[in-house]
PDB file of N, CA and C and ligand atoms in Angstrom:
ATOM      1  N   MET T 239      20.936  -2.976  -4.410  1.00  0.00           N
ATOM      2  CA  MET T 239      20.230  -3.390  -5.646  1.00  0.00           C
ATOM      3  C   MET T 239      20.133  -3.984  -6.550  1.00  0.00           C
ATOM      4  N   ALA T 240      20.552  -5.743  -5.453  1.00  0.00           N
ATOM      5  CA  ALA T 240      20.364  -6.803  -6.254  1.00  0.00           C
ATOM      6  C   ALA T 240      19.331  -7.670  -5.516  1.00  0.00           C
ATOM      7  N   THR T 241      18.603  -7.771  -6.665  1.00  0.00           N
ATOM      8  CA  THR T 241      17.054  -8.762  -5.808  1.00  0.00           C
ATOM      9  C   THR T 241      17.516 -10.042  -5.944  1.00  0.00           C
ATOM     10  N   ASN T 242      16.203 -10.693  -4.359  1.00  0.00           N
ATOM     11  CA  ASN T 242      16.187 -11.440  -4.777  1.00  0.00           C
ATOM     12  C   ASN T 242      16.412 -12.970  -5.163  1.00  0.00           C
ATOM     13  N   ARG T 243      15.613 -12.595  -6.526  1.00  0.00           N
ATOM     14  CA  ARG T 243      16.210 -13.753  -7.830  1.00  0.00           C
ATOM     15  C   ARG T 243      16.867 -13.847  -8.166  1.00  0.00           C
ATOM     16  N   SER T 244      18.077 -12.964  -9.033  1.00  0.00           N
ATOM     17  CA  SER T 244      18.745 -13.479  -8.788  1.00  0.00           C
ATOM     18  C   SER T 244      19.741 -14.796  -7.763  1.00  0.00           C
ATOM     19  N   GLU T 245      19.259 -14.423  -6.828  1.00  0.00           N
ATOM     20  CA  GLU T 245      20.058 -14.622  -5.637  1.00  0.00           C
ATOM     21  C   GLU T 245      20.227 -16.678  -5.228  1.00  0.00           C
ATOM     22  N   LEU T 246      18.395 -16.443  -6.158  1.00  0.00           N
ATOM     23  CA  LEU T 246      17.837 -17.776  -5.562  1.00  0.00           C
ATOM     24  C   LEU T 246      18.268 -18.868  -6.898  1.00  0.00           C
ATOM     25  N   THR T 247      18.997 -18.470  -7.665  1.00  0.00           N
ATOM     26  CA  THR T 247      19.014 -19.129  -9.105  1.00  0.00           C
ATOM     27  C   THR T 247      20.487 -19.797  -8.956  1.00  0.00           C
ATOM     28  N   THR T 248      21.239 -19.167  -7.582  1.00  0.00           N
ATOM     29  CA  THR T 248      22.723 -20.099  -7.858  1.00  0.00           C
ATOM     30  C   THR T 248      22.440 -21.595  -7.542  1.00  0.00           C
ATOM     31  N   TYR T 249      23.373 -22.044  -8.028  1.00  0.00           N
ATOM     32  CA  TYR T 249      23.986 -22.990  -8.168  1.00  0.00           C
ATOM     33  C   TYR T 249      23.706 -23.544  -6.342  1.00  0.00           C
ATOM     34  N   GLU T 250      24.390 -22.601  -5.794  1.00  0.00           N
ATOM     35  CA  GLU T 250      24.720 -23.185  -3.960  1.00  0.00           C
ATOM     36  C   GLU T 250      22.459 -23.539  -3.435  1.00  0.00           C
ATOM     37  N   TYR T 251      21.971 -22.173  -3.996  1.00  0.00           N
ATOM     38  CA  TYR T 251      21.026 -22.227  -3.515  1.00  0.00           C
ATOM     39  C   TYR T 251      20.234 -23.860  -4.161  1.00  0.00           C
ATOM     40  N   ARG T 252      20.430 -23.680  -5.707  1.00  0.00           N
ATOM     41  CA  ARG T 252      19.819 -25.166  -6.148  1.00  0.00           C
ATOM     42  C   ARG T 252      20.623 -26.112  -5.184  1.00  0.00           C
ATOM     43  N   GLN T 253      21.408 -26.576  -4.958  1.00  0.00           N
ATOM     44  CA  GLN T 253      22.106 -27.748  -3.859  1.00  0.00           C
ATOM     45  C   GLN T 253      21.309 -27.852  -2.624  1.00  0.00           C
ATOM     46  N   LEU T 254      21.214 -26.878  -2.497  1.00  0.00           N
ATOM     47  CA  LEU T 254      20.264 -26.618  -0.919  1.00  0.00           C
ATOM     48  C   LEU T 254      19.276 -27.149  -1.052  1.00  0.00           C
ATOM     49  N   ARG T 255      18.088 -26.738  -1.772  1.00  0.00           N
ATOM     50  CA  ARG T 255      16.954 -27.461  -2.011  1.00  0.00           C
ATOM     51  C   ARG T 255      17.389 -28.739  -1.713  1.00  0.00           C
ATOM     52  N   ALA T 256      17.608 -28.856  -3.077  1.00  0.00           N
ATOM     53  CA  ALA T 256      17.192 -30.726  -3.271  1.00  0.00           C
ATOM     54  C   ALA T 256      17.273 -31.150  -1.999  1.00  0.00           C
ATOM     55  N   ARG T 257      18.302 -30.488  -1.116  1.00  0.00           N
ATOM     56  CA  ARG T 257      18.730 -31.709   0.339  1.00  0.00           C
ATOM     57  C   ARG T 257      17.585 -31.122   0.781  1.00  0.00           C
ATOM     58  N   ILE T 258      17.208 -30.374   0.670  1.00  0.00           N
ATOM     59  CA  ILE T 258      15.964 -30.277   1.542  1.00  0.00           C
ATOM     60  C   ILE T 258      14.565 -31.244   1.046  1.00  0.00           C
ATOM     61  N   LEU T 259      14.812 -30.167   0.085  1.00  0.00           N
ATOM     62  CA  LEU T 259      13.009 -31.872  -0.259  1.00  0.00           C
ATOM     63  C   LEU T 259      13.897 -33.296  -0.322  1.00  0.00           C
ATOM     64  N   ALA T 260      14.835 -33.662   0.178  1.00  0.00           N
ATOM     65  CA  ALA T 260      15.735 -34.859  -0.477  1.00  0.00           C
ATOM     66  C   ALA T 260      14.682 -35.561   1.348  1.00  0.00           C
ATOM     67  N   GLU T 261      14.736 -34.197   1.961  1.00  0.00           N
ATOM     68  CA  GLU T 261      14.365 -34.928   3.073  1.00  0.00           C
ATOM     69  C   GLU T 261      13.215 -35.112   4.145  1.00  0.00           C
ATOM     70  N   SER T 262      12.748 -33.671   2.693  1.00  0.00           N
ATOM     71  CA  SER T 262      11.737 -33.762   2.933  1.00  0.00           C
ATOM     72  C   SER T 262      10.157 -33.031   2.124  1.00  0.00           C
ATOM     73  N   ASP T 263       9.498 -33.674   1.942  1.00  0.00           N
ATOM     74  CA  ASP T 263       8.390 -32.740   0.751  1.00  0.00           C
ATOM     75  C   ASP T 263       7.516 -31.531   1.614  1.00  0.00           C
ATOM     76  N   VAL T 264       7.223 -32.147   2.242  1.00  0.00           N
ATOM     77  CA  VAL T 264       5.583 -31.944   3.020  1.00  0.00           C
ATOM     78  C   VAL T 264       6.291 -29.958   3.159  1.00  0.00           C
ATOM     79  N   CYS T 265       5.997 -29.600   2.803  1.00  0.00           N
ATOM     80  CA  CYS T 265       4.531 -27.876   3.042  1.00  0.00           C
ATOM     81  C   CYS T 265       4.435 -27.525   4.388  1.00  0.00           C
ATOM     82  N   LEU T 266       5.732 -26.436   4.209  1.00  0.00           N
ATOM     83  CA  LEU T 266       5.589 -26.347   6.171  1.00  0.00           C
ATOM     84  C   LEU T 266       3.970 -25.106   6.166  1.00  0.00           C
ATOM     85  N   VAL T 267       3.488 -24.619   5.074  1.00  0.00           N
ATOM     86  CA  VAL T 267       2.489 -23.848   4.450  1.00  0.00           C
ATOM     87  C   VAL T 267       1.337 -24.719   5.429  1.00  0.00           C
ATOM     88  N   CYS T 268       0.107 -25.530   4.060  1.00  0.00           N
ATOM     89  CA  CYS T 268      -0.357 -26.655   4.053  1.00  0.00           C
ATOM     90  C   CYS T 268      -0.426 -28.347   5.681  1.00  0.00           C
ATOM     91  N   GLY T 269       0.726 -28.588   5.100  1.00  0.00           N
ATOM     92  CA  GLY T 269       1.466 -29.197   5.591  1.00  0.00           C
ATOM     93  C   GLY T 269       1.060 -30.697   4.673  1.00  0.00           C
ATOM     94  N   HIS T 270       1.123 -31.021   3.917  1.00  0.00           N
ATOM     95  CA  HIS T 270       0.942 -32.111   2.610  1.00  0.00           C
ATOM     96  C   HIS T 270       2.103 -31.830   1.948  1.00  0.00           C
ATOM     97  N   GLY T 271       1.965 -32.793   1.014  1.00  0.00           N
ATOM     98  CA  GLY T 271       3.900 -33.398   0.831  1.00  0.00           C
ATOM     99  C   GLY T 271       3.200 -32.331  -1.034  1.00  0.00           C
ATOM    100  N   ALA T 272       4.847 -33.850  -1.818  1.00  0.00           N
ATOM    101  CA  ALA T 272       4.855 -32.693  -2.571  1.00  0.00           C
ATOM    102  C   ALA T 272       5.459 -31.273  -2.994  1.00  0.00           C
ATOM    103  N   ALA T 273       5.654 -30.194  -2.162  1.00  0.00           N
ATOM    104  CA  ALA T 273       6.610 -29.797  -2.236  1.00  0.00           C
ATOM    105  C   ALA T 273       7.259 -29.603  -3.323  1.00  0.00           C
ATOM    106  N   THR T 274       8.003 -28.932  -4.180  1.00  0.00           N
ATOM    107  CA  THR T 274       7.928 -28.133  -5.030  1.00  0.00           C
ATOM    108  C   THR T 274       9.611 -27.451  -4.724  1.00  0.00           C
ATOM    109  N   ALA T 275       8.819 -26.955  -4.086  1.00  0.00           N
ATOM    110  CA  ALA T 275       9.749 -25.422  -4.151  1.00  0.00           C
ATOM    111  C   ALA T 275      10.523 -25.312  -2.625  1.00  0.00           C
ATOM    112  N   VAL T 276      11.348 -24.406  -1.750  1.00  0.00           N
ATOM    113  CA  VAL T 276      12.179 -24.160  -0.872  1.00  0.00           C
ATOM    114  C   VAL T 276      11.598 -22.728  -0.074  1.00  0.00           C
ATOM    115  N   ASP T 277      10.955 -22.390   0.462  1.00  0.00           N
ATOM    116  CA  ASP T 277      11.524 -20.639   0.754  1.00  0.00           C
ATOM    117  C   ASP T 277      12.221 -20.902   2.400  1.00  0.00           C
ATOM    118  N   HIS T 278      12.624 -19.929   2.988  1.00  0.00           N
ATOM    119  CA  HIS T 278      13.413 -18.962   3.951  1.00  0.00           C
ATOM    120  C   HIS T 278      11.680 -19.117   4.311  1.00  0.00           C
ATOM    121  N   ILE T 279      12.515 -19.251   7.133  1.00  0.00           N
ATOM    122  CA  ILE T 279      11.511 -19.062   7.190  1.00  0.00           C
ATOM    123  C   ILE T 279      11.250 -18.120   7.852  1.00  0.00           C
ATOM    124  N   GLN T 280      12.449 -17.508   7.990  1.00  0.00           N
ATOM    125  CA  GLN T 280      13.155 -15.692   8.116  1.00  0.00           C
ATOM    126  C   GLN T 280      13.360 -14.558   7.190  1.00  0.00           C
ATOM    127  N   PRO T 281      12.508 -14.560   6.514  1.00  0.00           N
ATOM    128  CA  PRO T 281      13.046 -13.614   4.944  1.00  0.00           C
ATOM    129  C   PRO T 281      14.401 -12.986   4.785  1.00  0.00           C
ATOM    130  N   VAL T 282      15.002 -13.267   3.784  1.00  0.00           N
ATOM    131  CA  VAL T 282      16.393 -12.700   3.915  1.00  0.00           C
ATOM    132  C   VAL T 282      16.055 -10.954   3.941  1.00  0.00           C
ATOM    133  N   SER T 283      15.239 -10.644   2.971  1.00  0.00           N
ATOM    134  CA  SER T 283      15.147  -9.191   3.626  1.00  0.00           C
ATOM    135  C   SER T 283      14.359  -8.876   5.276  1.00  0.00           C
ATOM    136  N   LYS T 284      14.132  -9.488   5.656  1.00  0.00           N
ATOM    137  CA  LYS T 284      14.226  -9.177   6.870  1.00  0.00           C
ATOM    138  C   LYS T 284      14.945  -9.991   8.189  1.00  0.00           C
ATOM    139  N   GLY T 285      16.797  -9.949   7.558  1.00  0.00           N
ATOM    140  CA  GLY T 285      17.288 -10.673   8.123  1.00  0.00           C
ATOM    141  C   GLY T 285      17.866 -11.799   8.732  1.00  0.00           C
ATOM    142  N   GLY T 286      17.067 -12.428   7.492  1.00  0.00           N
ATOM    143  CA  GLY T 286      16.669 -14.108   7.466  1.00  0.00           C
ATOM    144  C   GLY T 286      17.919 -14.654   6.353  1.00  0.00           C
ATOM    145  N   ALA T 287      18.652 -15.676   7.567  1.00  0.00           N
ATOM    146  CA  ALA T 287      20.236 -16.204   6.748  1.00  0.00           C
ATOM    147  C   ALA T 287      19.209 -16.645   5.191  1.00  0.00           C
ATOM    148  N   ARG T 288      20.197 -16.733   4.242  1.00  0.00           N
ATOM    149  CA  ARG T 288      19.771 -17.002   3.604  1.00  0.00           C
ATOM    150  C   ARG T 288      20.201 -18.402   2.459  1.00  0.00           C
ATOM    151  N   LEU T 289      21.159 -18.605   3.260  1.00  0.00           N
ATOM    152  CA  LEU T 289      22.477 -20.284   2.221  1.00  0.00           C
ATOM    153  C   LEU T 289      22.096 -21.334   3.615  1.00  0.00           C
ATOM    154  N   ASP T 290      21.206 -20.753   4.873  1.00  0.00           N
ATOM    155  CA  ASP T 290      21.633 -21.275   6.176  1.00  0.00           C
ATOM    156  C   ASP T 290      20.417 -22.892   5.575  1.00  0.00           C
ATOM    157  N   PRO T 291      20.739 -24.122   5.623  1.00  0.00           N
ATOM    158  CA  PRO T 291      19.360 -24.995   5.577  1.00  0.00           C
ATOM    159  C   PRO T 291      18.566 -25.029   7.280  1.00  0.00           C
ATOM    160  N   ASP T 292      18.791 -24.903   7.942  1.00  0.00           N
ATOM    161  CA  ASP T 292      17.863 -24.865   9.272  1.00  0.00           C
ATOM    162  C   ASP T 292      16.553 -23.401   8.576  1.00  0.00           C
ATOM    163  N   ASN T 293      16.833 -22.580   7.749  1.00  0.00           N
ATOM    164  CA  ASN T 293      16.827 -21.135   7.896  1.00  0.00           C
ATOM    165  C   ASN T 293      15.675 -21.380   6.911  1.00  0.00           C
ATOM    166  N   LEU T 294      14.951 -22.986   6.258  1.00  0.00           N
ATOM    167  CA  LEU T 294      14.542 -22.864   4.698  1.00  0.00           C
ATOM    168  C   LEU T 294      13.815 -24.612   4.458  1.00  0.00           C
ATOM    169  N   ALA T 295      12.537 -24.035   4.291  1.00  0.00           N
ATOM    170  CA  ALA T 295      11.719 -25.679   4.247  1.00  0.00           C
ATOM    171  C   ALA T 295      11.086 -25.771   3.160  1.00  0.00           C
ATOM    172  N   PRO T 296      10.878 -26.973   3.146  1.00  0.00           N
ATOM    173  CA  PRO T 296       9.557 -27.653   1.988  1.00  0.00           C
ATOM    174  C   PRO T 296       8.058 -26.748   2.426  1.00  0.00           C
ATOM    175  N   ILE T 297       8.231 -26.103  -0.497  1.00  0.00           N
ATOM    176  CA  ILE T 297       6.527 -24.484   0.386  1.00  0.00           C
ATOM    177  C   ILE T 297       6.070 -25.289  -1.049  1.00  0.00           C
ATOM    178  N   HIS T 298       5.126 -24.691  -1.230  1.00  0.00           N
ATOM    179  CA  HIS T 298       4.807 -25.124  -2.745  1.00  0.00           C
ATOM    180  C   HIS T 298       5.051 -24.398  -3.636  1.00  0.00           C
ATOM    181  N   GLY T 299       5.570 -24.963  -5.022  1.00  0.00           N
ATOM    182  CA  GLY T 299       6.134 -23.333  -5.433  1.00  0.00           C
ATOM    183  C   GLY T 299       4.667 -23.274  -6.712  1.00  0.00           C
ATOM    184  N   VAL T 300       5.049 -22.716  -7.443  1.00  0.00           N
ATOM    185  CA  VAL T 300       3.913 -21.864  -8.710  1.00  0.00           C
ATOM    186  C   VAL T 300       3.112 -22.670  -8.903  1.00  0.00           C
ATOM    187  N   LYS T 301       3.423 -24.650  -9.088  1.00  0.00           N
ATOM    188  CA  LYS T 301       2.358 -25.389  -9.039  1.00  0.00           C
ATOM    189  C   LYS T 301       1.577 -25.450  -7.890  1.00  0.00           C
ATOM    190  N   GLY T 302       1.768 -25.066  -6.924  1.00  0.00           N
ATOM    191  CA  GLY T 302       0.468 -24.988  -6.289  1.00  0.00           C
ATOM    192  C   GLY T 302       0.220 -26.276  -4.825  1.00  0.00           C
ATOM    193  N   CYS T 303      -0.551 -26.235  -4.659  1.00  0.00           N
ATOM    194  CA  CYS T 303      -0.229 -28.432  -4.015  1.00  0.00           C
ATOM    195  C   CYS T 303      -1.208 -28.884  -5.003  1.00  0.00           C
ATOM    196  N   PRO T 304      -1.205 -30.448  -4.987  1.00  0.00           N
ATOM    197  CA  PRO T 304      -1.669 -31.218  -5.535  1.00  0.00           C
ATOM    198  C   PRO T 304      -2.867 -31.439  -4.755  1.00  0.00           C
ATOM    199  N   VAL T 305      -3.402 -31.455  -3.215  1.00  0.00           N
ATOM    200  CA  VAL T 305      -3.684 -31.908  -2.252  1.00  0.00           C
ATOM    201  C   VAL T 305      -4.824 -30.780  -1.734  1.00  0.00           C
ATOM    202  N   CYS T 306      -4.613 -29.322  -1.673  1.00  0.00           N
ATOM    203  CA  CYS T 306      -5.412 -28.834  -1.317  1.00  0.00           C
ATOM    204  C   CYS T 306      -5.326 -27.203  -2.354  1.00  0.00           C
ATOM    205  N   LEU T 307      -4.983 -27.627  -3.611  1.00  0.00           N
ATOM    206  CA  LEU T 307      -4.673 -27.142  -3.998  1.00  0.00           C
ATOM    207  C   LEU T 307      -4.385 -24.878  -3.881  1.00  0.00           C
ATOM    208  N   ARG T 308      -4.303 -25.256  -3.176  1.00  0.00           N
ATOM    209  CA  ARG T 308      -3.549 -23.555  -2.719  1.00  0.00           C
ATOM    210  C   ARG T 308      -1.741 -23.784  -3.215  1.00  0.00           C
ATOM    211  N   LYS T 309      -2.030 -21.920  -3.587  1.00  0.00           N
ATOM    212  CA  LYS T 309      -0.537 -21.434  -4.206  1.00  0.00           C
ATOM    213  C   LYS T 309       0.082 -21.077  -3.101  1.00  0.00           C
ATOM    214  N   CYS T 310       0.353 -21.950  -2.387  1.00  0.00           N
ATOM    215  CA  CYS T 310       0.860 -21.635  -0.999  1.00  0.00           C
ATOM    216  C   CYS T 310       2.262 -20.216  -0.649  1.00  0.00           C
ATOM    217  N   ASN T 311       3.485 -20.556  -1.300  1.00  0.00           N
ATOM    218  CA  ASN T 311       4.555 -19.360  -2.170  1.00  0.00           C
ATOM    219  C   ASN T 311       3.523 -17.516  -2.161  1.00  0.00           C
ATOM    220  N   ASN T 312       2.806 -18.388  -3.253  1.00  0.00           N
ATOM    221  CA  ASN T 312       1.430 -17.541  -3.902  1.00  0.00           C
ATOM    222  C   ASN T 312       1.101 -16.974  -1.954  1.00  0.00           C
ATOM    223  N   GLU T 313       0.487 -17.360  -1.658  1.00  0.00           N
ATOM    224  CA  GLU T 313       0.383 -16.855   0.484  1.00  0.00           C
ATOM    225  C   GLU T 313       0.377 -15.875   0.740  1.00  0.00           C
ATOM    226  N   LYS T 314       2.081 -16.672   1.116  1.00  0.00           N
ATOM    227  CA  LYS T 314       2.304 -16.381   1.947  1.00  0.00           C
ATOM    228  C   LYS T 314       4.008 -15.163   1.780  1.00  0.00           C
ATOM    229  N   GLY T 315       3.256 -14.938   0.497  1.00  0.00           N
ATOM    230  CA  GLY T 315       4.262 -13.819  -0.152  1.00  0.00           C
ATOM    231  C   GLY T 315       5.633 -12.659   0.504  1.00  0.00           C
ATOM    232  N   ASN T 316       5.583 -11.991   1.443  1.00  0.00           N
ATOM    233  CA  ASN T 316       7.216 -12.096   1.538  1.00  0.00           C
ATOM    234  C   ASN T 316       6.972 -12.345   3.416  1.00  0.00           C
ATOM    235  N   ARG T 317       6.004 -12.483   4.042  1.00  0.00           N
ATOM    236  CA  ARG T 317       5.960 -12.373   5.499  1.00  0.00           C
ATOM    237  C   ARG T 317       6.702 -13.196   6.013  1.00  0.00           C
ATOM    238  N   PRO T 318       6.999 -13.826   7.291  1.00  0.00           N
ATOM    239  CA  PRO T 318       8.046 -14.726   7.335  1.00  0.00           C
ATOM    240  C   PRO T 318       7.340 -15.789   7.887  1.00  0.00           C
ATOM    241  N   LEU T 319       7.410 -17.368   7.205  1.00  0.00           N
ATOM    242  CA  LEU T 319       6.770 -18.944   7.128  1.00  0.00           C
ATOM    243  C   LEU T 319       5.926 -19.100   9.032  1.00  0.00           C
ATOM    244  N   THR T 320       6.393 -17.949   9.526  1.00  0.00           N
ATOM    245  CA  THR T 320       6.437 -18.573  10.797  1.00  0.00           C
ATOM    246  C   THR T 320       5.214 -17.664  11.254  1.00  0.00           C
ATOM    247  N   ASP T 321       4.711 -16.787  10.658  1.00  0.00           N
ATOM    248  CA  ASP T 321       3.764 -16.353  10.660  1.00  0.00           C
ATOM    249  C   ASP T 321       2.920 -16.881  10.354  1.00  0.00           C
ATOM    250  N   VAL T 322       2.810 -17.198   8.812  1.00  0.00           N
ATOM    251  CA  VAL T 322       1.699 -18.305   7.816  1.00  0.00           C
ATOM    252  C   VAL T 322       1.316 -19.642   8.745  1.00  0.00           C
ATOM    253  N   VAL T 323       2.195 -19.762   9.453  1.00  0.00           N
ATOM    254  CA  VAL T 323       1.774 -21.207   9.613  1.00  0.00           C
ATOM    255  C   VAL T 323       1.537 -21.521  11.460  1.00  0.00           C
ATOM    256  N   GLN T 324       1.087 -20.302  12.135  1.00  0.00           N
ATOM    257  CA  GLN T 324       0.564 -20.001  12.671  1.00  0.00           C
ATOM    258  C   GLN T 324      -0.866 -19.395  12.705  1.00  0.00           C
ATOM    259  N   LEU T 325      -1.037 -18.793  11.361  1.00  0.00           N
ATOM    260  CA  LEU T 325      -1.928 -17.915  10.570  1.00  0.00           C
ATOM    261  C   LEU T 325      -2.858 -19.642  10.065  1.00  0.00           C
ATOM    262  N   ALA T 326      -2.440 -20.532   9.853  1.00  0.00           N
ATOM    263  CA  ALA T 326      -3.097 -21.389   9.085  1.00  0.00           C
ATOM    264  C   ALA T 326      -3.424 -22.807   9.887  1.00  0.00           C
ATOM    265  N   THR T 327      -2.429 -22.268  11.394  1.00  0.00           N
ATOM    266  CA  THR T 327      -3.241 -23.697  12.597  1.00  0.00           C
ATOM    267  C   THR T 327      -3.964 -23.238  13.670  1.00  0.00           C
ATOM    268  N   SER T 328      -3.871 -21.067  13.368  1.00  0.00           N
ATOM    269  CA  SER T 328      -4.601 -21.911  14.935  1.00  0.00           C
ATOM    270  C   SER T 328      -6.080 -20.483  14.035  1.00  0.00           C
ATOM    271  N   VAL T 329      -6.734 -19.789  12.693  1.00  0.00           N
ATOM    272  CA  VAL T 329      -7.502 -19.644  13.162  1.00  0.00           C
ATOM    273  C   VAL T 329      -7.520 -20.359  10.975  1.00  0.00           C
ATOM    274  N   ASP T 330      -9.034 -19.840  10.962  1.00  0.00           N
ATOM    275  CA  ASP T 330      -9.937 -20.790  10.843  1.00  0.00           C
ATOM    276  C   ASP T 330      -9.663 -19.636   9.048  1.00  0.00           C
ATOM    277  N   TRP T 331      -8.957 -20.188   8.127  1.00  0.00           N
ATOM    278  CA  TRP T 331      -9.092 -18.455   7.063  1.00  0.00           C
ATOM    279  C   TRP T 331     -10.606 -18.811   6.516  1.00  0.00           C
ATOM    280  N   PHE T 332     -11.072 -20.055   6.498  1.00  0.00           N
ATOM    281  CA  PHE T 332     -12.325 -20.483   5.602  1.00  0.00           C
ATOM    282  C   PHE T 332     -13.498 -19.382   5.950  1.00  0.00           C
ATOM    283  N   ALA T 333     -13.940 -19.730   7.024  1.00  0.00           N
ATOM    284  CA  ALA T 333     -14.294 -19.835   7.737  1.00  0.00           C
ATOM    285  C   ALA T 333     -14.783 -18.752   8.874  1.00  0.00           C
ATOM    286  N   GLY T 334     -16.171 -16.579   8.595  1.00  0.00           N
ATOM    287  CA  GLY T 334     -15.543 -16.677   9.553  1.00  0.00           C
ATOM    288  C   GLY T 334     -16.171 -16.244  10.545  1.00  0.00           C
ATOM    289  N   PRO T 335     -16.325 -15.376  11.723  1.00  0.00           N
ATOM    290  CA  PRO T 335     -16.496 -16.016  13.492  1.00  0.00           C
ATOM    291  C   PRO T 335     -18.804 -16.117  13.068  1.00  0.00           C
TER     292      PRO T 335
HETATM  293 ZN1  LIG H 497       1.743 -26.095   0.580  1.00  0.00          ZN
HETATM  294 ZN1  LIG H 498      -1.627 -28.562   0.227  1.00  0.00          ZN
END
């Protein structure tokens, strides 16, 4: 019954997050900078590695993106980031057909 939330606050995870954000703060969902959080590309609940730097990418956290104002992490929910990014780049979300 472990929750992700307790895992996400471990020292190890925070170190990893700092390292990833130091390398890049470009949000994987909207493509703008100033990301303040990282998220798993493949969710841990779906078998993704929790502390693998290759499975973590910058994303806008609770404050959202200062450029497009999207709450990228909220939008993503628990879907794999790869799905979200594909949607964002191949489908026009805002204007229907
Ligand atoms: Zn974003
Ligand atoms: Zn943005």
